[in-house]
Structures are given as C-alpha cells and as structure tokens.
Short mmCIF file of C-alpha atoms and ligand atoms in Angstrom, two decimals:
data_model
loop_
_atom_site.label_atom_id
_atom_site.label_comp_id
_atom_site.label_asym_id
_atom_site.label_seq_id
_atom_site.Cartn_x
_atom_site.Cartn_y
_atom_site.Cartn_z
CA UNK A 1247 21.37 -6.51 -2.46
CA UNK A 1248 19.50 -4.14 -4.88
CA UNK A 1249 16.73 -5.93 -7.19
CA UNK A 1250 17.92 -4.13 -9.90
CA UNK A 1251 21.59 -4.76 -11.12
CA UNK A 1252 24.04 -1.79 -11.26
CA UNK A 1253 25.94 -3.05 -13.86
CA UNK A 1254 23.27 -2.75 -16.21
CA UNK A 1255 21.84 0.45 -18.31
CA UNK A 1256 19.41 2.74 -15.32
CA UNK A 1257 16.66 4.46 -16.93
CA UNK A 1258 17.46 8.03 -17.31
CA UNK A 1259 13.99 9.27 -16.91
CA UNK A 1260 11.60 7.42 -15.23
CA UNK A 1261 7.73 8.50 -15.53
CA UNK A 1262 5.03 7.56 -13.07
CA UNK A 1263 1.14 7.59 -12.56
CA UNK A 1264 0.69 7.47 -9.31
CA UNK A 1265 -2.49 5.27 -9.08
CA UNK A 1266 -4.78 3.99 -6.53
CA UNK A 1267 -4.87 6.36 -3.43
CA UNK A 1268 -8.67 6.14 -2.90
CA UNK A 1269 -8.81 2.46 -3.24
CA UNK A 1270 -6.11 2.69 -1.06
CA UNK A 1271 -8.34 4.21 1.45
CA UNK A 1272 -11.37 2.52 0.95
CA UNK A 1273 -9.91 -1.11 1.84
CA UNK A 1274 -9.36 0.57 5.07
CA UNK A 1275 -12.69 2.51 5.37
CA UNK A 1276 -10.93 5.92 5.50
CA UNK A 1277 -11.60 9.00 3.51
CA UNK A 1278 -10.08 9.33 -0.04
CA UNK A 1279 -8.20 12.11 1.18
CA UNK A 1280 -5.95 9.79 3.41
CA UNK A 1281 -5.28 7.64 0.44
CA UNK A 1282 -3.48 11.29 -0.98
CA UNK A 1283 -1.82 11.84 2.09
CA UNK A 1284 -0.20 8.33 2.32
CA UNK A 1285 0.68 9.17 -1.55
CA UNK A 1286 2.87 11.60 -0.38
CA UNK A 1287 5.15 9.58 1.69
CA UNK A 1288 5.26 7.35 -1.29
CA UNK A 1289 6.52 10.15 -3.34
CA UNK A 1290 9.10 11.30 -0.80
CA UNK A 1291 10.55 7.38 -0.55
CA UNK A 1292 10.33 7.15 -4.41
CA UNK A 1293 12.32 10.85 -4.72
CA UNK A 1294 15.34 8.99 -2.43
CA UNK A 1295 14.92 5.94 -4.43
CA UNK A 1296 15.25 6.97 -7.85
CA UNK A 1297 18.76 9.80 -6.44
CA UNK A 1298 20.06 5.96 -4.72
CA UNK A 1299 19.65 4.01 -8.13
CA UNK A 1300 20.87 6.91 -10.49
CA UNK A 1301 17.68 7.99 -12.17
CA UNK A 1302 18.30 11.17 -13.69
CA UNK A 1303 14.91 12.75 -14.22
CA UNK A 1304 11.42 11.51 -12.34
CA UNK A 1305 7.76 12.88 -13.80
CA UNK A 1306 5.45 12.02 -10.76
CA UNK A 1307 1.46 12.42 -12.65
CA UNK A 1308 0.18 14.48 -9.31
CA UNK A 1309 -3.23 16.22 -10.65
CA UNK A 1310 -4.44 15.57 -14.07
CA UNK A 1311 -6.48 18.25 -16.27
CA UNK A 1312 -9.30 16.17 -15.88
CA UNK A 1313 -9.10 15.97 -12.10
CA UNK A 1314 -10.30 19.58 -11.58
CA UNK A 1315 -13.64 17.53 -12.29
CA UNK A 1316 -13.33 15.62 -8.94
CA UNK A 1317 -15.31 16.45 -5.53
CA UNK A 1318 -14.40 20.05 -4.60
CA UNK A 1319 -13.36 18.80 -1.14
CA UNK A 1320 -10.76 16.02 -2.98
CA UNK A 1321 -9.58 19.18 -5.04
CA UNK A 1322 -9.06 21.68 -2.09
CA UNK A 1323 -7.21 18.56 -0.22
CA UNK A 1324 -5.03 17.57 -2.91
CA UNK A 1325 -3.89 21.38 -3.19
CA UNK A 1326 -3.33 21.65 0.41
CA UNK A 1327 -1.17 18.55 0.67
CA UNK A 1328 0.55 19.82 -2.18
CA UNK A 1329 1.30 22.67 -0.33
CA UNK A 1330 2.01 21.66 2.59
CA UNK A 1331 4.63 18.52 1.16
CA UNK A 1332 6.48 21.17 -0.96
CA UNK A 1333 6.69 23.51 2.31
CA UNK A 1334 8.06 20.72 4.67
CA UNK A 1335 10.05 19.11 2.65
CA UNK A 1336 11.65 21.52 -0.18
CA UNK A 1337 15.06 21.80 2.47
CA UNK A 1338 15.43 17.71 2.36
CA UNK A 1339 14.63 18.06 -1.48
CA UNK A 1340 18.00 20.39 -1.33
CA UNK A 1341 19.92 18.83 1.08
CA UNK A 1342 19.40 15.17 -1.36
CA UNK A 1343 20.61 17.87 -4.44
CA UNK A 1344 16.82 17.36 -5.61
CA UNK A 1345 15.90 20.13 -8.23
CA UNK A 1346 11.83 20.49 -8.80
CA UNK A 1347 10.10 21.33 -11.98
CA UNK A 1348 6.57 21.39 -12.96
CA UNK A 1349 4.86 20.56 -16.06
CA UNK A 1350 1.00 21.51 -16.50
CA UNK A 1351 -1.40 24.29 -17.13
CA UNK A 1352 0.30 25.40 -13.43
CA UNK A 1353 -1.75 29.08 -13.74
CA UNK A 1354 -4.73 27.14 -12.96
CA UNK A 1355 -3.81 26.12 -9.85
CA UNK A 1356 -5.04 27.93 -6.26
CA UNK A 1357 -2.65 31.27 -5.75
CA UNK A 1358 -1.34 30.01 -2.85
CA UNK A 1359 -0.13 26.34 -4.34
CA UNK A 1360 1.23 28.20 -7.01
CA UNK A 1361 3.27 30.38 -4.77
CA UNK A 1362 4.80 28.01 -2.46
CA UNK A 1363 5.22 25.62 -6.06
CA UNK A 1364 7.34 28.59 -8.06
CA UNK A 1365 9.43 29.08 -4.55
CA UNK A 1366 10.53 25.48 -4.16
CA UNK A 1367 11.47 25.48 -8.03
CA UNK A 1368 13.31 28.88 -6.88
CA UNK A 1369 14.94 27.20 -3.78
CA UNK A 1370 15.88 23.80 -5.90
CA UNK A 1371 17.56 25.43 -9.04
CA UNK A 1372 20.76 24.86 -8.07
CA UNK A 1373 20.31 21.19 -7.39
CA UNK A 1374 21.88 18.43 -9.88
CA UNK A 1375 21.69 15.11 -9.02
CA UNK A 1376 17.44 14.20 -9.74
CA UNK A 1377 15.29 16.56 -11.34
CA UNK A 1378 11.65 15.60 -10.46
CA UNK A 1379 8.94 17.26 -12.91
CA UNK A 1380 5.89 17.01 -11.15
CA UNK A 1381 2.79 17.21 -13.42
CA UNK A 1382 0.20 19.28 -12.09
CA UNK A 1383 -3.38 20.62 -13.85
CA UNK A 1384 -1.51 18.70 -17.13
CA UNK A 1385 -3.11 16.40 -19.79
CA UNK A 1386 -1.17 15.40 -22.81
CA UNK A 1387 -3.12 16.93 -25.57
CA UNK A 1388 -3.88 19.66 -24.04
CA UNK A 1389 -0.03 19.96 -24.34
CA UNK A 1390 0.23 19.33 -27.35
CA UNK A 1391 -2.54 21.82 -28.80
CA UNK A 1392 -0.48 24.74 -26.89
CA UNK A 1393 2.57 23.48 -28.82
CA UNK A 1394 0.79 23.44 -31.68
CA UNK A 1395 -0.75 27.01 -31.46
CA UNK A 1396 2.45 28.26 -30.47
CA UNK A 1397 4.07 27.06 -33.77
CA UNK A 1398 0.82 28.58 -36.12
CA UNK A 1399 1.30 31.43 -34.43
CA UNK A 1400 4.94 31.29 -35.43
CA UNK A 1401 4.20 30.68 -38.44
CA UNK A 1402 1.91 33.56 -38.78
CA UNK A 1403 4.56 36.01 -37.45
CA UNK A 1404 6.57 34.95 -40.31
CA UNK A 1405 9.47 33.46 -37.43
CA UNK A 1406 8.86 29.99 -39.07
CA UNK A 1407 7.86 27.57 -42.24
CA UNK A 1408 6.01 24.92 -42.10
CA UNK A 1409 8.43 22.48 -43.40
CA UNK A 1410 11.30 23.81 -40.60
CA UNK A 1411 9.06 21.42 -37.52
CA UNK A 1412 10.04 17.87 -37.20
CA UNK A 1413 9.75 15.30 -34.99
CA UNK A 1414 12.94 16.24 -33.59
CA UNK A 1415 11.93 19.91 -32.66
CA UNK A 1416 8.34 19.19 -32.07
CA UNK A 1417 9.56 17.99 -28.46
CA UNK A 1418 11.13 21.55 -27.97
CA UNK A 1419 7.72 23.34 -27.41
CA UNK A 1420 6.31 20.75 -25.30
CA UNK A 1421 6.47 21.38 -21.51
CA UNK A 1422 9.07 18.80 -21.02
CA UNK A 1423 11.51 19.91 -23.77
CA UNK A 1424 14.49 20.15 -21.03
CA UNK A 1425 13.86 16.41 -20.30
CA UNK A 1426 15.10 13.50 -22.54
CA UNK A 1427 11.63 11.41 -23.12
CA UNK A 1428 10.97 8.51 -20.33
CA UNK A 1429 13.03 5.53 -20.95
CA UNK A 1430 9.96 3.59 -18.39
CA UNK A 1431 7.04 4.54 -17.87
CA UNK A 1432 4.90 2.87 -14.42
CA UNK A 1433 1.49 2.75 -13.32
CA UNK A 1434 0.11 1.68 -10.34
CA UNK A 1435 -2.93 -0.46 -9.09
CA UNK A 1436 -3.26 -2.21 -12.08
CA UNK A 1437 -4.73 0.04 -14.70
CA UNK A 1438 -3.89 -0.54 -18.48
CA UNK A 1439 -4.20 3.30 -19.22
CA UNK A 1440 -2.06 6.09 -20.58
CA UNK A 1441 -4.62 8.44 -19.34
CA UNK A 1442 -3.56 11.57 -21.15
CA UNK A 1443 -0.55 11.23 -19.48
CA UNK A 1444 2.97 12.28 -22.08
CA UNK A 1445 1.67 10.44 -25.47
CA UNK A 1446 4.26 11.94 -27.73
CA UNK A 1447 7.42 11.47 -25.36
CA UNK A 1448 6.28 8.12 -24.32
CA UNK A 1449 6.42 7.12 -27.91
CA UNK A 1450 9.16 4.35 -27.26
CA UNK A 1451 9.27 4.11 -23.64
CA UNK A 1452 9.08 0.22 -22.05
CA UNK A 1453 5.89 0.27 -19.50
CA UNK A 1454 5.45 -1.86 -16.22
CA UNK A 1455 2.60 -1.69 -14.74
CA UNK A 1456 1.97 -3.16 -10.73
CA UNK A 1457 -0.76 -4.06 -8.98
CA UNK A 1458 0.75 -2.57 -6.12
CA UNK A 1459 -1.23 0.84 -5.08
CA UNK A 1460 0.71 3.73 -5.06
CA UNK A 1461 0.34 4.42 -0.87
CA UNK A 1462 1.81 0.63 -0.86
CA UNK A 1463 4.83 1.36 -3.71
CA UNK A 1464 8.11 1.98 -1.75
CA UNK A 1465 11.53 2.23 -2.20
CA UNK A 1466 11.67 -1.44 -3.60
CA UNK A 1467 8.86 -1.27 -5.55
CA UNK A 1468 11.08 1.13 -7.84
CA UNK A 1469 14.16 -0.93 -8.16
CA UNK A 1470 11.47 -3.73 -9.30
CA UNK A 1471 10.39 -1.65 -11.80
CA UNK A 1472 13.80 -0.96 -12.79
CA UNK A 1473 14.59 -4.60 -12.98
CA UNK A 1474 11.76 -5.25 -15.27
CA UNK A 1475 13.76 -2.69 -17.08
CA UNK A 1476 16.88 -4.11 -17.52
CA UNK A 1477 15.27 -7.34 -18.82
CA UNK A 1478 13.79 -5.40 -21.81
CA UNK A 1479 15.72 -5.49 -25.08
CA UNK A 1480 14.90 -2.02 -26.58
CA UNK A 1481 14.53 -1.77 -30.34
CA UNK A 1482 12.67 1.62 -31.15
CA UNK A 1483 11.03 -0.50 -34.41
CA UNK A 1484 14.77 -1.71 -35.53
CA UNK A 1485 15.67 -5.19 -35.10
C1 LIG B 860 -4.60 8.71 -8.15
O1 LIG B 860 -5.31 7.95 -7.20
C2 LIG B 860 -3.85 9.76 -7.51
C3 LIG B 860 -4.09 11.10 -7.67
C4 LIG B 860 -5.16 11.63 -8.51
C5 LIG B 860 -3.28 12.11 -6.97
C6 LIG B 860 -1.84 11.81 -6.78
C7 LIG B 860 -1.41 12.50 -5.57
C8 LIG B 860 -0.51 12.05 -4.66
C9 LIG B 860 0.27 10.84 -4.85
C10 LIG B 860 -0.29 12.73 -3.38
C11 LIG B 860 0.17 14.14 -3.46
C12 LIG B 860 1.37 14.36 -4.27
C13 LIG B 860 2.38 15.15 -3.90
C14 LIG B 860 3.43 15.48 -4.89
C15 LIG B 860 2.50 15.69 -2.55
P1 LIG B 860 -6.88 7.90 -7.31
O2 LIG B 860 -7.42 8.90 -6.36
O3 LIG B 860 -7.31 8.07 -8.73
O4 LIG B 860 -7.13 6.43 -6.82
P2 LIG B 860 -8.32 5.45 -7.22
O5 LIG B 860 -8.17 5.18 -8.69
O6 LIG B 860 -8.04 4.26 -6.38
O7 LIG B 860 -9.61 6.14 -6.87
#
C-alpha cells in the first residue's frame, strides 16, 4: 500500500532541496564528500519514485550559485559525481522514459561536466514520462535579473513595451518557462529556508519540510511528502 492515495490529485511538479549530505557524513565521521555520494543514490530512488507515483516534472536543487564558494575539494567532488552519475546512469534514465533538463548559469560549470551534462539532455530528449530539471550553478535572483535584462534589452531593441510583461509572461524568460511552477516544494534536514531556490514559481506552491537528511530520503520518503500533499486544501489567496 502506497502512503499517498492514487485517487487523489499527484503533484505535477514536485521541487526539492536536497539538504543535509555533510551532516549526513559527519554523524558517521566520514568526509563531506560521502554525504554527496550517498545523495546520489537518493536522487536515483527519488527519479523512480516520482515516474511510479505520476509526478510529471522533478527540480532536484544539485549546486547552488552560492556553492561555488565552498572548499575547492567539495567543488571538484561534487562535479565529478555529477559526472560520473549522469555517465552511468543516463541509459536507465532512458530505459525509465526519463528526459533531463538543467536550469542554472550551466556555462559556469567545469568543460567536462558540461559536456557529459548537454549529452545526457541530448540522449534523454525523446523521453516523456518524468522530466527532471536539475538545478546546477542556479540561484533564483540571479534568474530573475537575466530575465529582467533580457526584457530591457527588448525593450531597447524596440521588440517590446513595457506594459506588454505580466505576470503571466514574466515566467516565459525564466529558465524554467517549459515547466508548470511546483505544485510542492520539499526540503530536507530540517531547514526553514528557500535559499534562493525558485522564489517567483514557488509563489503558491504547498511546502513540507522533513527532518529526514537527504542520503536517508528514499522512495517512501516521497510518497510521504506527497501525502502531506493531498491533505492540503489549495486556495492561491481565494477562499
Ligand atoms: C546539500 O547538503 C547538498 C548539496 C549542496 C549538493 C546536492 C548534491 C547531491 C544530492 C548529490 C549529487 C547530485 C547528483 C544529481 C548526482 P549540504 O552539503 O549543504 O549538507 P549540510 O547542510 O548537512 O552541510
């Protein structure tokens, strides 16, 4: 028996920050480093979960603008596993009809992340049934400020007027303008944060956040999330 029900409405996108890896590893006296690698298996049971419950889009918050500031060796490891997750398991990503998309300042990343990134976006195009947006080198207003310079220079070209944005285009020159905005948004280990994480699409999205740390947060984990879900009565400011 599922913890969520079936019967009831399923999140169509579903938005996580992955939290907690190095305390993670510290409770068991290893390097931070393993704390990222144990993420990963997290992420590959949460990419089955969310295809098995019918979540249609998943933004996993991998590497944050800010977390270029970390330890170089933390950096360099968290690329590597990047690569090195996207490289071993891009053919199970196709054979589950998994399609991958980033969202980010991905330019910044090392050339050979980047590469082996844009080739399992290639290799997944095609897919249908999950699209997972993984956020890499991305902070929110960072995001927004590119939108925002896009649209002056629009305006400046003389391709736009000022009065033609609204809060219903806005989304359209955000990175995630092919993605409807997260219906739930989790966090991990406990934090009460947003930490620059989607604060325009997450606008009216229901949050549950678990103590659980995101090495620990399994298959289950996500259809308890969901279930906290269903129990929500969603209003977006009406009554
Ligand atoms: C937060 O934990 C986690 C990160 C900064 C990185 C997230 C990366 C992964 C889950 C693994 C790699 C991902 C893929 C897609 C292969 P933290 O280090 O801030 O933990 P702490 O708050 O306990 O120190």
């Amino acid at each position: 028996m599922p913890h969520y029900d079936p019967e009831l409405p399923i999140p169509e996108h579903v938005a996580i920050i992955m939290d907690g890896n190095g305390r993670w590893a510290k409770g068991r006296g290893k390097i931070r480093n393993e704390g990222h690698r144990e993420g990963a298996k997290s992420v590959e049971a949460v990419l089955e979960a969310a295809k098995a419950i019918g979540i249609r889009h998943l933004t996993l918050y991998a590497f944050s603008s800010e977390n270029w500031k970390r330890p170089e060796d933390e950096v360099s490891g968290l690329m590597g596993l990047l690569s090195h997750f996207l490289k071993l398991k891009t053919p199970t990503l196709i054979k589950n009809d998994i399609r991958l998309k980033a969202i980010g300042a991905i330019d910044r990343l090392p050339p050979a992340s980047r590469k082996q990134l844009d080739k399992s976006i290639a290799d997944t195009a095609h897919c249908e049934s999950l699209t997972c947006h993984i956020a890499l080198s991305y902070g929110s207003r960072e995001e927004i400020v590119r939108a925002t310079q896009t649209l002056m220079q629009r305006a400046a070209d003389g391709e736009m007027t000022p009065e033609e944005l609204s809060v219903e285009n806005f989304g359209d020159y955000l990175y995630t303008s092919e993605a409807p905005d997260p219906d739930l948004l989790v966090r991990t280990s406990g934090e009460f944060r947003i930490s620059n994480f989607l604060l325009w699409q997450i606008s009216y999205s229901e949050i549950h956040i678990t103590d659980v740390l995101w090495p620990d947060f399994r298959h289950e984990n996500l259809e308890l999330a969901v279930a906290d879900y269903q129990k929500r009565h969603r209003r977006y400011g009406g009554l």
